[in-house]
Structure formats: C-alpha cells, structure tokens
C-alpha cells in the first residue's frame, strides 16, 4: 500500500529570496491538514532550507504532536563529509535539531559521483549500521540520483541497505541520465522497498507547456495536469511518494490527487509519452530546484531561482516575458546576490548538481536572455 509522504524541502517562505524565512504559521496548518488526512511520514534533511529544515520539522511536528503519532526520515549530508570524525557530531546535531531520540528512516543523502569524497573515503555504511544497532535508527537507506548501473553496484556491495529513495516521475521514466524505470527495476531485483522523490520533477509536471496541457484536457477535462503525474507514481510498486508542497493549497491538491489516483490505462500511458516529448522539446534547463549548487557558489548566485525564471520564460514564451523579466530585475537589485553574468566559471557548482547541468554554460544564456535581450543591461 503506497503512502503519501510530506517532503519538507520546499516549505512556504515569508520572503522568497530568503530560504530560512519559513512561514511557520502556514507550515503548521499544512502539517495539521496532512496528519488529519491520515498520513504520518515526514521527510527532511540536514541541508534543507539552508540548514534549518530539521529545526522546522521539530517546531511544526515534534513540538506539536506525540512522537508515536508520526514517522521521520532524514539524511546524512554527504556533501559536507570528508572525514570520519564528523559523523558522530553531525548525527548528534541532527537528533537535537529534530528533537527526537531516534529516526524511523535514515539515509545516506545523494550517494553519487558528486559525493564520492564522502562515501569513498569514510565508512558511512558501518556508521549508519552502528547507529541502527544502538537503537537511534529504525531503518537505513540511501538516496541517489545515479543511474541504474550505479544503483546496482551500491545494492550489490551493501546488502545492509534496507530501502532506497529514487527520483521517479513520468518524464524521467525513460530518461537516459535519470533512468527512473531501470532504477526501480534494480531496486526490485534486490527486494528493496522504494520511496519516490520528485514525482512532479521540481514542479515541472505541474506547469507543462500549453500544448501538453491541451492534450491532457482533451482526454479528460475534469482532471488537473498534476493528477497525471500523481497517478503515474502512485500506482507503481513503491511504498511512499514524497511531494514537497510549498503552500497549504498545493498540499491540499496533492492529498486530493493522491486519494483519487486511479491507475492509468494504456491510452493514458501513451498520452503521457506524447506529453513527455512535448515537455522535453520545451525544457531548457532540467533543474529541479534542489539548491545543492547554491551553497557552492562564491558569487552568491541563486542558480535555482534564475533557472526557474529562465525555464518559465522559455516555456511560456515572450507573451509572458514581462513577468519573468521583472522578477529577474527585482532579484538583481537585492543586496548580496549575484546575477547570471557574475558567474566566474569556477565550476565549483558542477559537482553539486544531481541533474548534471552545465551550470556556467546555461548561466551565459540566462544572462543573454534577461540582462541583454530584455533589458539591455550589462553587469
Ligand atoms: S561556475 Fe559560476 S555559478 Fe558555478 S559556482 Fe562558480 S561562479 Fe557560481
Ligand atoms: S542547477 Fe542542479 S543543483 Fe542547482 S538547483 Fe538545479 S538541479 Fe539542483
């Protein structure tokens, strides 16, 4: 039986340019709605919301609900680990941040080529197994954005891993870099339960090109665009689908779509293939807004935000350029932020990006689009 998990990676903000300005009033309402709807699994991570994601979970869930009423999944931040001596202090900090005595699910966060400094040099697997044996973790797992071959190696080498968190959605199903379908097959081969992340691909699948939306609406005028994405993942052989709502309304929609996620028939699956082709031909940057790159950037460029504006501009076309262009201009006036043309091509961000985007190259196009073509302003 699949459960809907509440991802806490993109919580509502009071100031959209300050990732720490979490709108707790709204988050509390979201948590209440989620719990009242019969669900109880929350997902956070050490690095979410610029390091205060776990505290947000504590404030809105742990301090408001009895421990036995919810389950928590969090992750060891491989991005910052270079030596074994860091493990105990970070784990202790995470328990403290979350305000719990144990984690129900604990994952190695994004095991991939980008984090190999951590998992190749430090015995992370023994550490999480030890924490499980000590009673601080119920189940150990890993998340990865690696491909199926990479996942197979991990699961072959580490049978102690009990479950995996994978990026699965209809757009990435046959994607050659993400390989959602093949990864799911590998997990099944090793009998590992699968949790799903990015069912809407960072919001892409809620905001598809008009041509794709038309196809969906012609097939079934009563269904929302996002319902297609939810029906796709909710009927796979997985145990949890995490959606990362950014507002009460989005969460309400996610819950409604999940509760009404009847299986797709063959015609509908074929239609999703057409939709994927349309989206792929329109997507400019495959960014899921995870923000892993942002901390790495010495020039304070909010890469995720700029790519979001750029994609919207490309998908919506020039009809909508004023909205995205104004947003870019407003962003450029904020104190202590870098704009696209501030990129010095140091490439520090490259190894952080699970989607393998050539960030400095794309930023050149972003600069051209927003700083030259539209406004004619140069840095
Ligand atoms: S390459 Fe550009 S965007 Fe990437 S970290 Fe360096 S300055 Fe920032
Ligand atoms: S560019 Fe890559 S690392 Fe940065 S937010 Fe987008 S997907 Fe994440």
Short mmCIF file of N, CA, C and O in Angstrom, two decimals, residues 8-9 54 63 71 78 89 98 129 136 145 168 180 188 261 280 306 320 369:
data_model
loop_
_atom_site.label_atom_id
_atom_site.label_comp_id
_atom_site.label_asym_id
_atom_site.label_seq_id
_atom_site.Cartn_x
_atom_site.Cartn_y
_atom_site.Cartn_z
N UNK A 8 9.70 18.05 3.16
CA UNK A 8 9.85 19.39 3.75
C UNK A 8 11.05 20.12 3.16
O UNK A 8 11.78 20.82 3.84
N UNK A 9 11.21 19.96 1.87
CA UNK A 9 12.36 20.57 1.18
C UNK A 9 12.05 21.97 0.65
O UNK A 9 12.93 22.81 0.52
N UNK A 54 15.58 20.74 9.45
CA UNK A 54 15.28 19.81 10.54
C UNK A 54 14.66 20.55 11.73
O UNK A 54 13.75 20.02 12.39
N UNK A 63 7.14 19.34 18.23
CA UNK A 63 6.66 20.13 19.37
C UNK A 63 5.14 20.23 19.40
O UNK A 63 4.58 20.83 20.31
N UNK A 71 6.18 9.59 11.78
CA UNK A 71 7.48 8.99 11.45
C UNK A 71 8.33 10.04 10.74
O UNK A 71 7.80 10.88 10.01
N UNK A 78 26.11 13.96 2.93
CA UNK A 78 27.38 13.52 2.33
C UNK A 78 28.17 14.68 1.72
O UNK A 78 29.39 14.63 1.63
N UNK A 89 29.38 13.93 15.59
CA UNK A 89 28.82 15.25 15.90
C UNK A 89 27.63 15.63 15.01
O UNK A 89 26.64 16.17 15.48
N UNK A 98 16.13 17.79 15.24
CA UNK A 98 14.79 17.21 15.03
C UNK A 98 14.04 17.04 16.35
O UNK A 98 12.81 16.86 16.33
N UNK A 129 24.96 1.66 10.19
CA UNK A 129 24.60 0.35 10.74
C UNK A 129 24.79 0.37 12.27
O UNK A 129 23.96 -0.13 13.02
N UNK A 136 19.26 4.13 17.45
CA UNK A 136 18.96 5.50 17.04
C UNK A 136 18.29 5.57 15.67
O UNK A 136 17.84 6.64 15.25
N UNK A 145 20.84 9.94 -7.17
CA UNK A 145 20.41 10.41 -8.49
C UNK A 145 21.25 9.72 -9.55
O UNK A 145 21.26 10.15 -10.70
N UNK A 168 11.58 9.48 -9.33
CA UNK A 168 10.72 8.78 -10.29
C UNK A 168 9.54 9.66 -10.68
O UNK A 168 8.83 10.19 -9.81
N UNK A 180 14.68 6.35 -14.39
CA UNK A 180 13.73 6.00 -13.32
C UNK A 180 13.27 4.55 -13.40
O UNK A 180 13.26 3.82 -12.40
N UNK A 188 13.90 -3.44 -7.21
CA UNK A 188 13.01 -4.62 -7.06
C UNK A 188 13.83 -5.90 -7.12
O UNK A 188 13.57 -6.85 -6.38
N UNK A 261 -6.04 8.78 -7.07
CA UNK A 261 -5.05 8.36 -8.08
C UNK A 261 -5.35 6.96 -8.61
O UNK A 261 -4.66 6.00 -8.28
N UNK A 280 9.87 17.71 -23.15
CA UNK A 280 11.31 17.65 -23.43
C UNK A 280 11.73 18.63 -24.51
O UNK A 280 12.82 19.19 -24.46
N UNK A 306 17.25 31.55 -10.76
CA UNK A 306 17.46 32.09 -12.10
C UNK A 306 17.07 31.06 -13.18
O UNK A 306 16.49 31.42 -14.20
N UNK A 320 4.89 36.18 -22.00
CA UNK A 320 4.94 36.30 -20.56
C UNK A 320 6.27 36.87 -20.08
O UNK A 320 6.61 36.79 -18.93
N UNK A 369 19.55 36.27 -22.04
CA UNK A 369 18.10 36.43 -22.10
C UNK A 369 17.63 37.61 -21.26
O UNK A 369 16.89 38.47 -21.74
#
